Coordinates of C-alpha atoms in Angstrom, one line a residue:
Chain N
X24 CA 100.9 105.9 103.7
X25 CA 104.2 105.0 102.1
X26 CA 107.0 106.4 104.4
X27 CA 104.4 106.4 106.9
X28 CA 105.1 103.4 109.2
X29 CA 107.5 102.9 110.8
X30 CA 109.7 105.8 109.1
X31 CA 109.8 104.1 105.3
X32 CA 111.6 105.4 102.5
X33 CA 110.5 107.6 100.7
X34 CA 112.1 105.0 97.4
X35 CA 109.7 102.0 98.2
X36 CA 111.3 99.4 96.0
X37 CA 114.2 99.3 98.6
X38 CA 112.1 98.0 100.8
X39 CA 111.0 95.2 99.3
X40 CA 112.7 92.8 100.3
X41 CA 111.0 93.7 103.9
X42 CA 107.2 94.4 102.8
X43 CA 107.4 90.7 100.7
X44 CA 108.2 88.6 103.2
X45 CA 105.7 89.4 106.1
X46 CA 102.5 88.2 105.1
X47 CA 100.5 85.3 106.6
X48 CA 100.2 81.8 103.6
X49 CA 97.7 82.2 101.7
X50 CA 94.3 80.0 102.3
X51 CA 94.4 76.2 100.0
X52 CA 91.2 77.9 98.8
X53 CA 92.9 81.1 97.8
X54 CA 95.9 79.6 96.0
X55 CA 93.5 77.2 94.4
X56 CA 91.0 80.0 92.9
X57 CA 94.1 82.0 92.3
X58 CA 95.0 78.8 90.1
X59 CA 92.3 78.7 87.9
X60 CA 92.9 82.1 86.2
X61 CA 90.3 84.2 87.6
X62 CA 90.7 88.5 86.5
X63 CA 91.5 90.2 88.4
X64 CA 90.6 93.7 89.4
X65 CA 93.3 95.6 90.5
X66 CA 92.7 98.6 93.1
X67 CA 95.3 101.9 93.4
X68 CA 95.6 105.0 94.2
X69 CA 96.0 108.0 92.7
X70 CA 97.8 110.9 93.4
X71 CA 94.6 113.1 94.8
X72 CA 93.4 110.5 96.3
X73 CA 91.1 108.7 94.3
X74 CA 91.1 104.7 93.0
X75 CA 92.2 103.3 89.8
X76 CA 91.7 100.1 88.8
X77 CA 93.3 97.9 86.0
X78 CA 92.3 94.3 84.8
X79 CA 95.3 92.2 85.5
X80 CA 96.6 88.5 85.0
X81 CA 97.6 87.1 88.8
X82 CA 99.4 83.7 89.5
X83 CA 101.1 82.8 92.4
X84 CA 105.8 82.4 92.7
X85 CA 106.6 79.9 94.7
X86 CA 104.4 81.3 98.2
X87 CA 103.7 84.8 96.9
X88 CA 101.1 86.1 94.4
X89 CA 102.1 88.3 92.1
X90 CA 102.0 90.2 88.2
X91 CA 103.6 91.7 85.9
X92 CA 104.0 94.2 83.6
X93 CA 105.8 95.5 81.0
X94 CA 106.2 98.9 81.5
X95 CA 106.7 101.8 84.0
X96 CA 102.7 102.5 83.8
X97 CA 100.3 104.8 86.2
X98 CA 99.7 101.8 87.8
X99 CA 103.4 100.7 88.7
X100 CA 104.2 104.7 90.0
X101 CA 100.6 104.6 92.1
X102 CA 102.3 101.8 93.6
X103 CA 105.8 103.0 94.3
X104 CA 104.0 106.1 96.1
X105 CA 100.9 103.6 98.1
X106 CA 101.8 100.2 98.6
X107 CA 97.9 100.0 99.6
X108 CA 95.9 98.0 97.0
X109 CA 93.5 96.1 96.9
X110 CA 93.1 92.3 94.1
X111 CA 89.5 91.5 93.4
X112 CA 88.1 89.2 91.8
X113 CA 85.2 86.6 91.5
X114 CA 84.9 83.0 91.4
X115 CA 83.3 80.8 89.1
X116 CA 79.5 81.8 88.4
X117 CA 77.6 79.7 88.5
X118 CA 73.9 79.9 87.2
X119 CA 71.0 79.6 89.8
X120 CA 73.2 82.0 92.0
X121 CA 71.8 84.5 94.0
X122 CA 75.2 84.6 96.6
X123 CA 78.5 85.4 93.8
X124 CA 81.9 83.6 95.4
X125 CA 84.9 86.1 95.5
X126 CA 88.0 87.1 97.3
X127 CA 89.2 90.5 97.5
X128 CA 93.1 89.9 98.2
X129 CA 94.4 93.5 100.6
X130 CA 97.7 94.1 100.3
X131 CA 101.0 95.8 99.9
X132 CA 102.2 95.6 97.2
X133 CA 106.1 95.6 95.7
X134 CA 108.0 96.8 93.0
X135 CA 110.6 94.4 91.4
X136 CA 112.5 95.9 88.2
X137 CA 113.1 92.5 86.6
X138 CA 113.9 89.9 83.0
X139 CA 112.1 87.5 84.8
X140 CA 108.6 89.0 83.9
X141 CA 108.4 87.0 80.3
X142 CA 109.2 83.0 82.3
X143 CA 106.5 84.4 84.7
X144 CA 103.9 85.2 81.9
X145 CA 104.4 82.5 79.9
X146 CA 102.9 80.3 82.8
X147 CA 100.2 82.5 83.1
X148 CA 99.4 82.5 79.0
X149 CA 99.0 79.0 80.4
X150 CA 96.0 79.4 83.1
X151 CA 94.6 82.1 81.3
X152 CA 94.5 81.9 77.5
X153 CA 95.2 78.1 77.0
X154 CA 96.9 74.6 77.7
X155 CA 100.0 75.0 75.0
X156 CA 99.7 79.3 74.4
X157 CA 102.9 80.8 73.9
X158 CA 104.6 83.8 75.0
X159 CA 107.7 84.2 73.0
X160 CA 109.7 86.2 74.4
X161 CA 111.5 89.8 72.7
X162 CA 114.6 89.3 72.5
X163 CA 116.8 93.0 73.4
X164 CA 113.4 93.8 75.6
X165 CA 114.0 96.1 78.8
X166 CA 113.2 94.7 81.8
X167 CA 109.5 94.3 83.5
X168 CA 108.1 95.2 86.4
X169 CA 106.9 91.9 89.1
X170 CA 104.7 93.1 91.4
X171 CA 104.7 91.3 94.8
X172 CA 101.6 91.3 97.0
X173 CA 101.2 90.9 100.9
X174 CA 99.1 90.1 102.2
X175 CA 96.9 92.0 104.7
X176 CA 93.2 90.6 104.4
X177 CA 90.8 88.5 102.8
X178 CA 87.4 89.4 102.3
X179 CA 84.6 88.9 100.0
X180 CA 82.4 86.2 100.1
X181 CA 84.1 81.7 99.9
X182 CA 86.3 79.9 101.7
X183 CA 89.5 81.7 101.8
X184 CA 87.7 84.9 103.9
X185 CA 89.7 85.7 107.0
X186 CA 87.7 88.5 107.7
X187 CA 84.0 88.5 107.4
X188 CA 82.8 92.5 105.3
X189 CA 81.6 95.1 108.3
Chain D
X3 CA 69.6 110.9 84.1
X4 CA 66.1 109.6 85.3
X5 CA 63.0 110.2 87.4
X6 CA 65.4 110.9 90.7
X7 CA 66.2 114.1 89.4
X8 CA 63.8 117.4 91.3
X9 CA 63.0 115.0 93.7
X10 CA 65.8 113.6 95.6
X11 CA 65.5 113.8 99.0
X12 CA 66.6 116.5 100.8
X13 CA 69.0 114.2 104.0
X14 CA 71.9 113.6 100.9
X15 CA 75.3 115.5 100.9
X16 CA 74.1 119.0 100.4
X17 CA 76.8 118.1 97.4
X18 CA 74.6 115.6 94.7
X19 CA 73.1 117.6 93.1
X20 CA 76.2 119.0 91.6
X21 CA 77.8 116.0 91.1
X22 CA 74.6 113.9 90.2
X23 CA 73.7 115.3 86.4
X24 CA 76.9 115.9 85.8
X25 CA 77.8 112.7 83.2
X26 CA 78.1 112.3 80.0
X27 CA 75.2 109.2 78.9
X28 CA 76.4 105.8 79.0
X29 CA 77.3 104.4 75.6
X30 CA 75.1 102.1 74.0
X31 CA 78.6 99.4 74.1
X32 CA 78.8 100.1 77.5
X33 CA 75.2 100.1 77.9
X34 CA 74.9 96.1 76.7
X35 CA 77.6 95.5 78.8
X36 CA 76.2 96.1 81.9
X37 CA 72.7 94.5 80.3
X38 CA 75.0 90.9 80.2
X39 CA 74.9 91.7 84.1
X40 CA 78.7 91.9 84.8
X41 CA 79.4 91.0 88.9
X42 CA 80.3 94.4 89.1
X43 CA 83.9 95.1 91.8
X44 CA 82.9 98.8 93.3
X45 CA 86.3 100.6 95.3
X46 CA 85.5 103.5 97.7
X47 CA 88.8 105.1 99.5
X48 CA 88.4 104.4 103.0
X49 CA 88.6 107.2 105.6
X50 CA 93.3 106.2 106.0
X51 CA 93.6 106.5 102.1
X52 CA 93.5 103.1 101.2
X53 CA 91.1 101.1 98.5
X54 CA 88.4 99.2 99.7
X55 CA 87.0 96.5 97.8
X56 CA 83.7 95.0 97.3
X57 CA 81.8 92.8 93.8
X58 CA 78.1 94.0 93.9
X59 CA 74.8 93.5 90.8
X60 CA 74.8 97.2 89.0
X61 CA 71.5 98.0 86.2
X62 CA 70.3 100.2 85.0
X63 CA 67.2 103.3 86.2
X64 CA 67.0 104.7 82.7
X65 CA 69.2 106.1 81.9
X66 CA 71.7 106.0 85.1
X67 CA 73.7 103.2 86.3
X68 CA 72.3 102.8 89.9
X69 CA 73.3 99.9 92.4
X70 CA 70.9 99.0 95.1
X71 CA 72.6 98.7 99.2
X72 CA 70.3 97.5 101.9
X73 CA 72.3 98.3 104.9
X74 CA 74.5 101.7 105.4
X75 CA 77.9 99.8 105.6
X76 CA 81.4 100.5 104.4
X77 CA 80.8 101.2 101.7
X78 CA 78.2 103.5 101.5
X79 CA 80.1 105.6 104.5
X80 CA 83.1 106.0 102.2
X81 CA 80.9 107.1 99.4
X82 CA 79.9 109.6 101.5
X83 CA 82.8 111.1 103.0
X84 CA 84.4 111.0 98.8
X85 CA 82.1 110.4 96.4
X86 CA 85.6 109.7 93.6
X87 CA 84.4 105.8 92.6
X88 CA 85.1 102.9 90.6
X89 CA 82.9 100.2 89.1
X90 CA 85.1 98.0 86.9
X91 CA 83.6 94.3 85.7
X92 CA 84.8 91.9 83.0
X93 CA 83.2 91.5 79.1
X94 CA 83.0 87.6 78.0
X95 CA 85.9 85.8 78.6
X96 CA 86.1 84.0 75.6
X97 CA 88.9 80.8 75.1
X98 CA 92.3 81.2 73.7
X99 CA 91.8 85.2 73.9
X100 CA 94.8 86.7 74.9
X101 CA 92.7 89.8 76.0
X102 CA 90.1 90.2 77.7
X103 CA 87.2 92.7 76.7
X104 CA 86.7 94.5 80.5
X105 CA 85.4 98.0 81.5
X106 CA 86.3 100.7 84.2
X107 CA 84.1 102.8 84.8
X108 CA 85.0 105.9 86.5
X109 CA 81.6 107.9 88.7
X110 CA 81.3 110.4 91.4
X111 CA 78.6 108.3 93.3
X112 CA 75.5 109.4 95.2
X113 CA 73.4 107.7 97.7
X114 CA 69.5 108.0 97.9
X115 CA 67.8 106.6 100.5
X116 CA 65.6 104.6 99.1
X117 CA 62.5 102.0 99.2
X118 CA 61.9 101.5 95.3
X119 CA 65.5 99.4 96.1
X120 CA 63.1 96.3 95.5
X121 CA 62.0 96.6 93.0
X122 CA 65.0 97.6 91.6
X123 CA 66.8 94.5 93.1
X124 CA 63.7 92.9 91.8
X125 CA 65.5 94.1 88.4
X126 CA 68.5 93.0 89.0
X127 CA 67.6 89.3 90.1
X128 CA 65.7 88.4 86.6
X129 CA 69.8 89.8 84.8
X130 CA 71.8 87.6 87.8
X131 CA 70.3 85.4 89.2
X132 CA 67.9 84.4 86.4
X133 CA 65.1 84.8 84.3
X134 CA 62.3 84.3 86.6
X135 CA 63.9 84.4 89.5
X136 CA 62.2 86.5 92.5
X137 CA 62.7 89.0 94.8
X138 CA 60.0 87.9 97.6
X139 CA 59.4 92.1 98.9
X140 CA 60.6 91.9 102.4
X141 CA 56.7 93.8 104.7
X142 CA 57.6 96.2 106.6
X143 CA 61.7 96.7 106.1
X144 CA 63.2 99.8 107.0
X145 CA 64.2 101.5 103.0
X146 CA 67.6 100.6 101.9
X147 CA 69.7 102.9 99.3
X148 CA 70.4 103.3 95.7
X149 CA 72.8 104.5 94.5
X150 CA 73.5 106.3 91.5
X151 CA 76.9 106.6 89.1
X152 CA 77.6 110.0 87.1
X153 CA 80.3 108.5 85.6
X154 CA 83.2 111.0 84.5
X155 CA 85.4 108.1 82.1
X156 CA 85.1 105.2 80.9
X157 CA 88.5 102.9 80.8
X158 CA 89.7 99.1 80.3
X159 CA 89.8 97.6 77.2
X160 CA 86.7 97.7 74.8
X161 CA 84.6 100.0 72.1
X162 CA 83.4 101.3 75.2
X163 CA 86.4 103.6 76.6
X164 CA 86.4 106.9 76.7
X165 CA 90.1 107.7 77.1
X166 CA 93.1 104.8 76.2
X167 CA 94.8 103.6 79.4
X168 CA 97.9 106.0 80.1

């Protein structure tokens, strides 16, 4: 898809500032779910068109949904080639429930090399690990990557769904 | 493969017989995780190459990993067109853990029209809902679909990983 819409340059990193602010604002319900620290399943597309999935931390950076990454691994390279991703996460699981709420956030992802990942990861650790968790910022480590998600559609089951499942 | 081998209906896609029986057996660790009833994030590929995700129940049918579906919806149509899927699910979440275990099961999926979905869904409900949950089998409803997963690779974090993440 990269390059397909409106002549996007092959180097996706250059389009970051165009892409990121496009999406609609996250609903309060979706923000609240994200702030509970759900394990987020990130689906990207491999060069051969097959799905690739990693389970990651996500969080809010102002109005944006973001994730942080230390290395330029498979998912980062996949996003650079095709920014269409899905982030899916469960709502709280209640015993006895037949239908468990969940969100599937379809988005265009952009990769930003950034030294701010340590600040964000430290903040996310307080949600995902423990309120007093602290991430020691390693000195002299190279900057990592922030992935920023411009939401195009929210599916799943729950008050955050923007379009019901087809 | 369980009882489906050799008795598969004729109207499934022709590649199934090549694809389905190929996968290695599920490891005891992965079977144990599946038997805890984790919410499974199923990633399929849309006609335009973008990812599609639904969160579903999964379970074992003999030696096979399967899911049950009442309608021929988007994910079923996606699988018929491109059988390469990922099923990802979290291990138990422990407060204070920095790294949460999870599994990503890459598989070739096959769709089998089947009236057995009610029996399987009833069994899955006892895991996902409550040990005494009962699914009333609706009379006169049409058969649904069993999706059977021939595992090609297991990623993630935990003792079930067959190949470390690249």
